[in-house]
Amino acid sequence: MAEQKKKSQPSEPLSDLIRRLYPICRSITGDGVRETLSIVSEWLSLELFEVPSGTPVFDWTVPNEWNVREAYVAKLDGDRVIDFRHQNLHVLNYSGAIDAVISRDELDNHLYSLPDHPDWIPYRTSYYAENWGFCVTQHQRDGLTDPAYRVVIDADLAPGSLTYAECFVQGESKQEVVLYTHICHPSLCNDNLSGIAVAAALGKALSACPRRHYSYRLVFGPGTIGSITWLSQNKERLKDIAHGLVIGLLGDDANFTYKRSRGGSNEIDDVVTYVLSQATPRHEVIDFSPYGYDERQFGSPGINLPVGRLTRSVNGGYAAYHSSGDDLSIISEARLQESVEIVTEILDTLEGNRRYINLSPNCEPQLGKRGLYRGTGGTEIADRESAMLWLLNQSDGTSSLLDIARKSGIKFSSLTSVADELRQAGLLDVSPE
Amino acid sequence: MAEQKKKSQPSEPLSDLIRRLYPICRSITGDGVRETLSIVSEWLSLELFEVPSGTPVFDWTVPNEWNVREAYVAKLDGDRVIDFRHQNLHVLNYSGAIDAVISRDELDNHLYSLPDHPDWIPYRTSYYAENWGFCVTQHQRDGLTDPAYRVVIDADLAPGSLTYAECFVQGESKQEVVLYTHICHPSLCNDNLSGIAVAAALGKALSACPRRHYSYRLVFGPGTIGSITWLSQNKERLKDIAHGLVIGLLGDDANFTYKRSRGGSNEIDDVVTYVLSQATPRHEVIDFSPYGYDERQFGSPGINLPVGRLTRSVNGGYAAYHSSGDDLSIISEARLQESVEIVTEILDTLEGNRRYINLSPNCEPQLGKRGLYRGTGGTEIADRESAMLWLLNQSDGTSSLLDIARKSGIKFSSLTSVADELRQAGLLDVSPE
Amino acid sequence: MAEQKKKSQPSEPLSDLIRRLYPICRSITGDGVRETLSIVSEWLSLELFEVPSGTPVFDWTVPNEWNVREAYVAKLDGDRVIDFRHQNLHVLNYSGAIDAVISRDELDNHLYSLPDHPDWIPYRTSYYAENWGFCVTQHQRDGLTDPAYRVVIDADLAPGSLTYAECFVQGESKQEVVLYTHICHPSLCNDNLSGIAVAAALGKALSACPRRHYSYRLVFGPGTIGSITWLSQNKERLKDIAHGLVIGLLGDDANFTYKRSRGGSNEIDDVVTYVLSQATPRHEVIDFSPYGYDERQFGSPGINLPVGRLTRSVNGGYAAYHSSGDDLSIISEARLQESVEIVTEILDTLEGNRRYINLSPNCEPQLGKRGLYRGTGGTEIADRESAMLWLLNQSDGTSSLLDIARKSGIKFSSLTSVADELRQAGLLDVSPE
């Protein structure tokens, strides 16, 4: 895939894509989501799904759709002191409509700010509790000294639909690898325009790459209610999900953190920890916990799919998390590209991680007569010969290439290449699943 | 139970009980045992059992009953130099009767002393080998310089019975938790008047506490032959023993030591190690070994019950062990009460350690609509919400609350309280056993 | 066995045997092998097997037999500058015949030397690729300054047979312990005249020792093709191989290294690691890998027998490995004898490592009434009593004596002796397999 990826490398850098998506007001529903997906579809072929408000999805119900036209706090002389047009984080996400003059004290009950970071606007939501409110910097809040203000939120919260999109790439097998990234956050860059951009690059590369073993499904959906909706709408398909990754927060300077699937020792867990350990000692692997992003739903007890999560920073793990501080300055093209490379390596390793059967299992086969072994003995063997011996010895159908790589210390990529040689020599075959 | 325990806290301190029991001459049979149990029954309701001498109990036979009226070594002028009336340890436990004038040298063959602790009288027994003897301080032994002495042991070793007692508290379940403490030692305080006193306090508290899941059976019996007799007489009941603890040596200053059951990883082992680790870093957990107290019999291969042992000092683990040095000065009320608290915590944890089933297992249930979750999102969740997510996520019937406590790092007591909330909300049910 | 071993200790030291075998030109076939086995058969009863060239053995074919009469490089005036008569390593093992005058440059293409060890002659082979060549010191190579030389190798490479030998000692059981040592190396002492000598001593001792549980089969065969041939010719017998060891490189000063069987945790692995850990902290245990000696074939996926490998230095693990530096100076009688002792201890431990059943499993049996326990109680128990309690407690058929030794910390030999006492007392029986 590495080669195909290079061919299909877009001329437009990922940070440019993020720069276009940054100003859009997104939420778990609404036109901001549709506009975002429309831009992403310039990179890869996306199928959009609209699930009507009111649709039952497991224990939940698809909520009304939310769209904001305008929102501000103004002095009574009309001077707007807080304005949604400047920064969409200003409005409490899923806030109801209001148009009223209220006292400063009453207004204060509807304000959210960060005393410890007086320059940042917090990101707050109220999806399922009716409320209205404004998120402001601490300086803005402190500057509200008039006795009364006019507050206007011109928003619809009305039946509509929840929108998600899929990029599907058919492979040889019905078995799927699912990648899920959340698209519901408004103007926040690392969380999660970075995930959207990385997924776009991966989908583009996968689509350009023929003859894959697995089928791949990239899902762009809102957090929590999005994965719940997707899982509920795709119940029949879940049995075909062989591996999965929730991806997000992939643009900042932090080292990679892998959060294991609920099972803890699924193949995806082995593959990601192997790829990260080969790539850099500076990474962290943490156990599953039922709090974070959409891995919570994939890892609920009734679903329990082998889906891990790859991020750089984790949820709540950096100062600017869920605030306007999570802006374009904290992500970089280099980190985004590195994230694309790591996920690509993970998918390539999943692809190559077959179990083989030694077709000549009684004693070593005579490699020399097949031209696979040096003629003169007495010296130590070459790495390639060592890889052959390990593969032949361990290929009884119980060990995958990754198992052999970890046991032998031989690089996974050396084993895949030697496996091809041995298959061509008739000494190895893929183990029936 | 903590609350009930406080209500039923006896006015009489445990050390007073021990002070009353201390002078009585106990053995594996005899009136001293009956007198002891009679005093203990002032604390809790006890049922006494008498098993006749000669009764076969597995590979053993209930021995004759032993009672001493008088025992002394006297100069030929009648002056008693060693006298059972002063300290019942003086007579070799289960010594036969004698009334004779013998030479100093012959007497010496029947004396037991501790050269390294010349002020202490050792505790020695000869239950199954006919013998007579006196246990003396080294100073007393050195002072026996007359050529001959009169030795008198006025004792019966004759058919009678072995006595043990039970305090049974019926719970909702037929499944029992058994606590066993040995009552056969004469004037030794830590080993094991401490165990008797702690068991008395526990039995009193359990009896005062309604609505328990398990039934509880506290057994007061002699060491080795007592547990062998009890197990032999209760063969039909053994299948109902879910958990057990041998308790003793619980009054001295040493840290707690838990000795695992023979299986090594039974629920009782998990519970005790968890409770001790929460209570204090200064404790020790040791593996099962077939030497010690009555856990030897519970852990014999044909019985093999999940019974661990909780002590402070272990057998042989302190200088005064099995000597008159094990007196009132080495135990304290504070340590005895702390022991009662730890065992209470262990029993409470066993009680609460259920397995639950998430009744809404596909994705997370919507806690918000049930008023169980905060309305405004974007910030980190509260501990209570975290406990809910963990419980719901892990409750597939395979994990107990203790498993979840250990995996999540959430306190066991927080989980039990949240489990009640989730049951009331219809989201959780107790897993069928 | 220790006692029998002493009785049968040969007057001739092992280093004398090695000194006699050292000058012989061995290979994977040929008269040098037969001469070697003939000398070894002075120590123990050997049965020789001849497998004709061309016989298919799994994926291989028994090669033509190789015998060299004479080989040299001479100046054109007839002066021999390299001569097989001085050191049989000079000829490339399995070299074809040649008699020609060739240029210095052409000759150089057929020379093997060690630039880093200019005084040593390397050991090189070309069993399966037709070739001819000379192995020389770097000094010799540098001294070949004439423009042309006469090269003569008077060798047969013609149909004949592959020779291996067995020393079989019948035990009570059909189950066998196999020891394999390779005999194909020419004048190399540690690799592997040491293994041949140690095997000879072991076979002699085993033959002199009656009433063993296992049958023992010592196989003296060439490396790789020898074990392949043996396994192929003995397919029916493989199911009876309970344990095995490949032995070699046992005469030098290095610490012992045990290489685990392919399974990694077979009984032979437990036994050898236990014996080595009891004998000396200075030893190493390494995992199986499919490169080394004949454990490669025993550990191929279709054979997969519980066969480990015991050496001192490992293959490639010392400077003189596979060169004329591996001569008499790097081995010693003391190390050879120590190797015999360690393997003897391993075999004795395998012999004694039974599983027992406690015939009185409900509570402890009353040892005192059988005279197996002290009469006076109150003191700590003796080691012998502790060994009894451990044995009785763990003997439910699932634990071997070695398991109990490791769990209890009691010496294996103490347990075997106590097991005999308990069997005689009717308390223990050997568990049916």
Tab-separated table of C-alpha atoms in Angstrom, chain C residues 115-411:
chain	number	residue	atom	x	y	z
C	115	PRO	CA	41.423	-13.587	8.017
C	116	ASP	CA	40.625	-12.724	11.664
C	117	HIS	CA	42.208	-15.956	12.939
C	118	PRO	CA	45.131	-16.409	10.564
C	119	ASP	CA	46.408	-19.541	12.400
C	120	TRP	CA	43.197	-21.516	12.245
C	121	ILE	CA	41.829	-23.699	9.464
C	122	PRO	CA	38.079	-23.257	9.019
C	123	TYR	CA	35.686	-26.202	8.835
C	124	ARG	CA	33.530	-25.934	5.709
C	125	THR	CA	31.163	-28.348	3.978
C	126	SER	CA	29.456	-28.694	0.637
C	127	TYR	CA	27.219	-31.695	1.105
C	128	TYR	CA	24.569	-30.905	-1.454
C	129	ALA	CA	26.285	-28.530	-3.914
C	130	GLU	CA	28.967	-30.211	-6.073
C	131	ASN	CA	32.230	-28.436	-5.471
C	132	TRP	CA	35.814	-29.000	-4.522
C	133	GLY	CA	38.008	-26.943	-2.221
C	134	PHE	CA	40.613	-26.592	0.467
C	135	CYS	CA	40.351	-25.008	3.912
C	136	VAL	CA	43.610	-23.357	4.933
C	137	THR	CA	45.070	-20.950	7.422
C	138	GLN	CA	45.270	-17.366	6.295
C	139	HIS	CA	49.068	-17.679	6.495
C	140	GLN	CA	48.996	-20.650	4.157
C	141	ARG	CA	46.794	-18.776	1.735
C	142	ASP	CA	49.053	-15.732	1.800
C	143	GLY	CA	52.050	-17.999	1.121
C	144	LEU	CA	50.610	-19.320	-2.135
C	145	THR	CA	52.586	-17.018	-4.400
C	146	ASP	CA	53.521	-19.372	-7.275
C	147	PRO	CA	51.699	-18.752	-10.531
C	148	ALA	CA	50.309	-22.321	-10.619
C	149	TYR	CA	49.766	-25.353	-8.362
C	150	ARG	CA	48.844	-28.966	-8.664
C	151	VAL	CA	45.660	-29.813	-6.734
C	152	VAL	CA	44.784	-33.397	-5.931
C	153	ILE	CA	41.720	-34.669	-4.125
C	154	ASP	CA	41.486	-38.428	-4.364
C	155	ALA	CA	37.957	-38.934	-3.032
C	156	ASP	CA	34.959	-41.118	-3.778
C	157	LEU	CA	31.459	-39.681	-3.766
C	158	ALA	CA	29.523	-42.749	-4.742
C	159	PRO	CA	26.546	-44.861	-3.715
C	160	GLY	CA	27.124	-46.414	-0.324
C	161	SER	CA	25.248	-45.747	2.890
C	162	LEU	CA	24.688	-43.434	5.802
C	163	THR	CA	25.713	-44.947	9.129
C	164	TYR	CA	24.192	-44.370	12.554
C	165	ALA	CA	24.285	-46.334	15.793
C	166	GLU	CA	22.003	-46.912	18.737
C	167	CYS	CA	22.571	-47.998	22.297
C	168	PHE	CA	19.202	-49.171	23.606
C	169	VAL	CA	18.512	-49.950	27.264
C	170	GLN	CA	15.152	-51.566	27.946
C	171	GLY	CA	13.221	-50.232	30.934
C	172	GLU	CA	9.938	-51.222	32.552
C	173	SER	CA	8.001	-48.932	30.263
C	174	LYS	CA	7.719	-48.852	26.503
C	175	GLN	CA	8.112	-45.106	26.792
C	176	GLU	CA	11.521	-43.929	25.732
C	177	VAL	CA	13.956	-41.201	26.541
C	178	VAL	CA	16.017	-40.398	23.453
C	179	LEU	CA	19.469	-38.832	23.544
C	180	TYR	CA	20.887	-37.703	20.203
C	181	THR	CA	24.462	-36.606	19.545
C	182	HIS	CA	26.015	-35.717	16.207
C	183	ILE	CA	29.040	-37.620	14.935
C	184	CYS	CA	29.702	-35.983	11.587
C	185	HIS	CA	32.362	-33.451	12.465
C	186	PRO	CA	36.001	-34.241	11.659
C	187	SER	CA	38.829	-33.073	13.926
C	188	LEU	CA	36.784	-30.800	16.190
C	189	CYS	CA	36.861	-31.566	19.902
C	190	ASN	CA	34.187	-29.628	21.699
C	191	ASP	CA	31.908	-29.859	18.644
C	192	ASN	CA	31.380	-32.729	18.969
C	193	LEU	CA	33.784	-35.362	20.279
C	194	SER	CA	32.702	-34.066	23.695
C	195	GLY	CA	29.088	-35.045	23.012
C	196	ILE	CA	30.118	-38.474	21.725
C	197	ALA	CA	32.233	-39.102	24.826
C	198	VAL	CA	29.540	-37.947	27.258
C	199	ALA	CA	26.968	-40.123	25.470
C	200	ALA	CA	29.333	-43.083	25.667
C	201	ALA	CA	29.721	-42.654	29.418
C	202	LEU	CA	25.976	-42.263	29.892
C	203	GLY	CA	25.176	-45.318	27.807
C	204	LYS	CA	27.667	-47.398	29.736
C	205	ALA	CA	26.170	-46.290	33.058
C	206	LEU	CA	22.580	-46.824	31.910
C	207	SER	CA	23.385	-50.295	30.648
C	208	ALA	CA	24.826	-51.208	34.036
C	209	CYS	CA	21.777	-49.934	35.913
C	210	PRO	CA	18.843	-52.292	36.240
C	211	ARG	CA	15.190	-51.537	36.906
C	212	ARG	CA	14.622	-48.236	35.229
C	213	HIS	CA	11.144	-46.951	34.501
C	214	TYR	CA	11.875	-45.569	31.043
C	215	SER	CA	13.632	-47.259	28.165
C	216	TYR	CA	16.633	-45.296	26.916
C	217	ARG	CA	17.864	-44.905	23.371
C	218	LEU	CA	21.145	-43.141	22.649
C	219	VAL	CA	21.514	-42.288	18.995
C	220	PHE	CA	24.899	-41.488	17.436
C	221	GLY	CA	24.235	-40.031	13.998
C	222	PRO	CA	25.310	-37.287	11.641
C	223	GLY	CA	23.832	-33.823	12.062
C	224	THR	CA	20.707	-32.791	10.129
C	225	ILE	CA	20.587	-35.616	7.541
C	226	GLY	CA	21.236	-38.087	10.369
C	227	SER	CA	18.338	-37.048	12.568
C	228	ILE	CA	16.128	-36.678	9.483
C	229	THR	CA	17.049	-40.212	8.446
C	230	TRP	CA	16.560	-41.565	11.958
C	231	LEU	CA	13.170	-39.896	12.389
C	232	SER	CA	12.088	-41.082	8.954
C	233	GLN	CA	13.182	-44.672	9.630
C	234	ASN	CA	11.573	-44.721	13.088
C	235	LYS	CA	8.200	-43.109	12.398
C	236	GLU	CA	6.351	-45.890	14.201
C	237	ARG	CA	8.417	-45.436	17.311
C	238	LEU	CA	7.974	-41.671	17.695
C	239	LYS	CA	4.736	-42.001	19.663
C	240	ASP	CA	6.691	-43.755	22.410
C	241	ILE	CA	9.225	-40.961	22.866
C	242	ALA	CA	8.317	-39.384	26.186
C	243	HIS	CA	11.315	-37.085	26.524
C	244	GLY	CA	14.504	-36.328	24.678
C	245	LEU	CA	17.701	-34.369	24.698
C	246	VAL	CA	20.091	-33.390	21.968
C	247	ILE	CA	23.527	-33.264	23.607
C	248	GLY	CA	26.799	-31.836	22.373
C	249	LEU	CA	29.496	-29.229	22.994
C	250	LEU	CA	29.898	-30.481	26.555
C	251	GLY	CA	33.654	-30.319	27.135
C	252	ASP	CA	34.637	-26.654	27.146
C	253	ASP	CA	34.767	-24.166	29.991
C	254	ALA	CA	31.474	-22.422	29.236
C	255	ASN	CA	28.474	-22.641	31.582
C	256	PHE	CA	25.623	-24.923	30.668
C	257	THR	CA	23.002	-23.656	28.238
C	258	TYR	CA	19.676	-25.386	27.951
C	259	LYS	CA	17.577	-24.751	24.888
C	260	ARG	CA	13.910	-25.510	25.482
C	261	SER	CA	11.941	-27.916	23.351
C	262	ARG	CA	9.662	-26.419	20.700
C	263	GLY	CA	6.701	-26.693	23.050
C	264	GLY	CA	8.664	-24.743	25.631
C	265	SER	CA	7.061	-26.169	28.752
C	266	ASN	CA	7.321	-29.900	28.401
C	267	GLU	CA	8.392	-32.044	31.340
C	268	ILE	CA	11.946	-32.255	29.980
C	269	ASP	CA	12.081	-28.446	30.083
C	270	ASP	CA	10.918	-28.362	33.691
C	271	VAL	CA	13.319	-31.106	34.706
C	272	VAL	CA	16.419	-29.635	33.071
C	273	THR	CA	15.765	-26.110	34.311
C	274	TYR	CA	15.210	-27.486	37.818
C	275	VAL	CA	18.358	-29.610	37.809
C	276	LEU	CA	20.480	-26.762	36.457
C	277	SER	CA	19.055	-24.266	38.938
C	278	GLN	CA	19.826	-26.653	41.798
C	279	ALA	CA	23.326	-27.318	40.498
C	280	THR	CA	24.548	-23.828	39.710
C	281	PRO	CA	23.293	-20.283	39.305
C	282	ARG	CA	25.691	-19.954	36.383
C	283	HIS	CA	23.681	-21.451	33.568
C	284	GLU	CA	21.412	-20.155	30.877
C	285	VAL	CA	18.040	-21.294	29.582
C	286	ILE	CA	17.098	-20.128	26.108
C	287	ASP	CA	13.936	-20.539	24.088
C	288	PHE	CA	13.595	-22.864	21.173
C	289	SER	CA	14.640	-21.530	17.802
C	290	PRO	CA	14.738	-23.453	14.539
C	291	TYR	CA	18.497	-23.154	14.090
C	292	GLY	CA	21.235	-25.068	15.901
C	293	TYR	CA	21.653	-28.860	16.017
C	294	ASP	CA	19.292	-31.779	15.637
C	295	GLU	CA	16.642	-30.287	17.933
C	296	ARG	CA	15.591	-28.520	14.701
C	297	GLN	CA	14.314	-31.820	13.322
C	298	PHE	CA	12.794	-33.128	16.568
C	299	GLY	CA	11.081	-29.745	16.818
C	300	SER	CA	9.777	-29.507	13.254
C	301	PRO	CA	6.002	-28.964	13.174
C	302	GLY	CA	5.147	-32.453	11.924
C	303	ILE	CA	7.394	-34.204	14.462
C	304	ASN	CA	7.126	-31.821	17.428
C	305	LEU	CA	8.611	-34.068	20.080
C	306	PRO	CA	9.475	-32.902	23.615
C	307	VAL	CA	13.201	-32.771	22.938
C	308	GLY	CA	15.426	-30.033	24.339
C	309	ARG	CA	19.135	-29.456	23.903
C	310	LEU	CA	21.928	-29.326	26.437
C	311	THR	CA	25.307	-27.829	25.587
C	312	ARG	CA	27.919	-25.696	27.258
C	313	SER	CA	28.889	-23.217	24.513
C	314	VAL	CA	26.214	-22.938	21.846
C	315	ASN	CA	26.610	-23.182	18.070
C	316	GLY	CA	28.621	-20.189	16.922
C	317	GLY	CA	29.211	-19.241	20.536
C	318	TYR	CA	33.007	-19.401	20.795
C	319	ALA	CA	35.860	-18.043	18.729
C	320	ALA	CA	37.259	-21.419	17.715
C	321	TYR	CA	33.822	-22.713	16.636
C	322	HIS	CA	34.024	-24.643	13.368
C	323	SER	CA	37.777	-24.234	13.048
C	324	SER	CA	40.950	-26.104	13.909
C	325	GLY	CA	41.040	-23.966	17.071
C	326	ASP	CA	38.406	-26.340	18.468
C	327	ASP	CA	41.144	-28.773	19.462
C	328	LEU	CA	42.122	-30.785	22.519
C	329	SER	CA	43.264	-27.671	24.382
C	330	ILE	CA	39.765	-26.243	24.868
C	331	ILE	CA	38.190	-29.272	26.575
C	332	SER	CA	38.960	-30.869	29.929
C	333	GLU	CA	38.223	-34.093	31.762
C	334	ALA	CA	36.657	-32.168	34.660
C	335	ARG	CA	34.128	-30.452	32.428
C	336	LEU	CA	33.290	-33.670	30.606
C	337	GLN	CA	32.684	-35.494	33.890
C	338	GLU	CA	30.585	-32.624	35.197
C	339	SER	CA	28.493	-32.871	32.033
C	340	VAL	CA	27.990	-36.590	32.598
C	341	GLU	CA	26.866	-35.844	36.154
C	342	ILE	CA	24.363	-33.201	35.105
C	343	VAL	CA	22.786	-35.386	32.426
C	344	THR	CA	22.680	-38.253	34.925
C	345	GLU	CA	20.871	-36.011	37.390
C	346	ILE	CA	18.437	-35.014	34.643
C	347	LEU	CA	17.691	-38.642	33.807
C	348	ASP	CA	17.339	-39.567	37.483
C	349	THR	CA	14.893	-36.711	37.961
C	350	LEU	CA	12.854	-37.827	34.952
C	351	GLU	CA	12.854	-41.340	36.431
C	352	GLY	CA	11.622	-40.212	39.826
C	353	ASN	CA	9.145	-37.635	38.606
C	354	ARG	CA	5.944	-39.580	39.188
C	355	ARG	CA	2.478	-38.333	40.040
C	356	TYR	CA	1.008	-39.854	43.172
C	357	ILE	CA	-2.463	-40.287	44.615
C	358	ASN	CA	-3.107	-39.762	48.318
C	359	LEU	CA	-5.077	-42.841	49.360
C	360	SER	CA	-6.372	-41.110	52.512
C	361	PRO	CA	-7.296	-37.753	51.007
C	362	ASN	CA	-9.957	-36.524	53.455
C	363	CYS	CA	-8.079	-34.380	55.978
C	364	GLU	CA	-4.552	-35.376	56.929
C	365	PRO	CA	-3.997	-39.053	57.632
C	366	GLN	CA	-2.830	-39.738	61.179
C	367	LEU	CA	0.878	-40.146	60.618
C	368	GLY	CA	1.621	-40.599	64.341
C	369	LYS	CA	-0.179	-43.937	64.621
C	370	ARG	CA	1.989	-45.208	61.762
C	371	GLY	CA	5.184	-44.071	63.476
C	372	LEU	CA	5.769	-41.420	60.821
C	373	TYR	CA	5.341	-38.349	63.065
C	374	ARG	CA	6.866	-37.129	66.307
C	375	GLY	CA	4.945	-37.863	69.503
C	376	THR	CA	5.367	-34.575	71.353
C	377	GLY	CA	3.668	-31.552	69.820
C	378	GLY	CA	4.114	-27.853	70.236
C	379	THR	CA	7.385	-27.397	68.364
C	380	GLU	CA	8.050	-26.829	64.678
C	381	ILE	CA	8.031	-29.920	62.507
C	382	ALA	CA	11.067	-31.571	61.007
C	383	ASP	CA	11.900	-31.313	57.303
C	384	ARG	CA	10.927	-34.935	56.749
C	385	GLU	CA	7.512	-34.371	58.279
C	386	SER	CA	7.077	-31.256	56.185
C	387	ALA	CA	7.920	-33.250	53.048
C	388	MET	CA	5.252	-35.807	54.002
C	389	LEU	CA	2.601	-33.156	54.516
C	390	TRP	CA	3.414	-31.529	51.180
C	391	LEU	CA	3.367	-34.817	49.328
C	392	LEU	CA	0.081	-35.908	50.870
C	393	ASN	CA	-1.520	-32.539	50.319
C	394	GLN	CA	-0.562	-32.169	46.671
C	395	SER	CA	-0.967	-35.778	45.578
C	396	ASP	CA	-4.319	-35.584	43.860
C	397	GLY	CA	-2.900	-36.834	40.585
C	398	THR	CA	-2.385	-33.420	39.027
C	399	SER	CA	1.034	-32.574	40.469
C	400	SER	CA	4.287	-34.406	39.833
C	401	LEU	CA	7.039	-34.656	42.425
C	402	LEU	CA	8.849	-31.912	40.535
C	403	ASP	CA	5.797	-29.670	40.713
C	404	ILE	CA	5.712	-30.266	44.463
C	405	ALA	CA	9.454	-29.642	44.802
C	406	ARG	CA	9.143	-26.313	43.049
C	407	LYS	CA	6.055	-25.278	44.981
C	408	SER	CA	7.320	-26.308	48.406
C	409	GLY	CA	11.013	-25.543	48.032
C	410	ILE	CA	11.760	-29.068	49.295
C	411	LYS	CA	14.537	-30.870	47.471
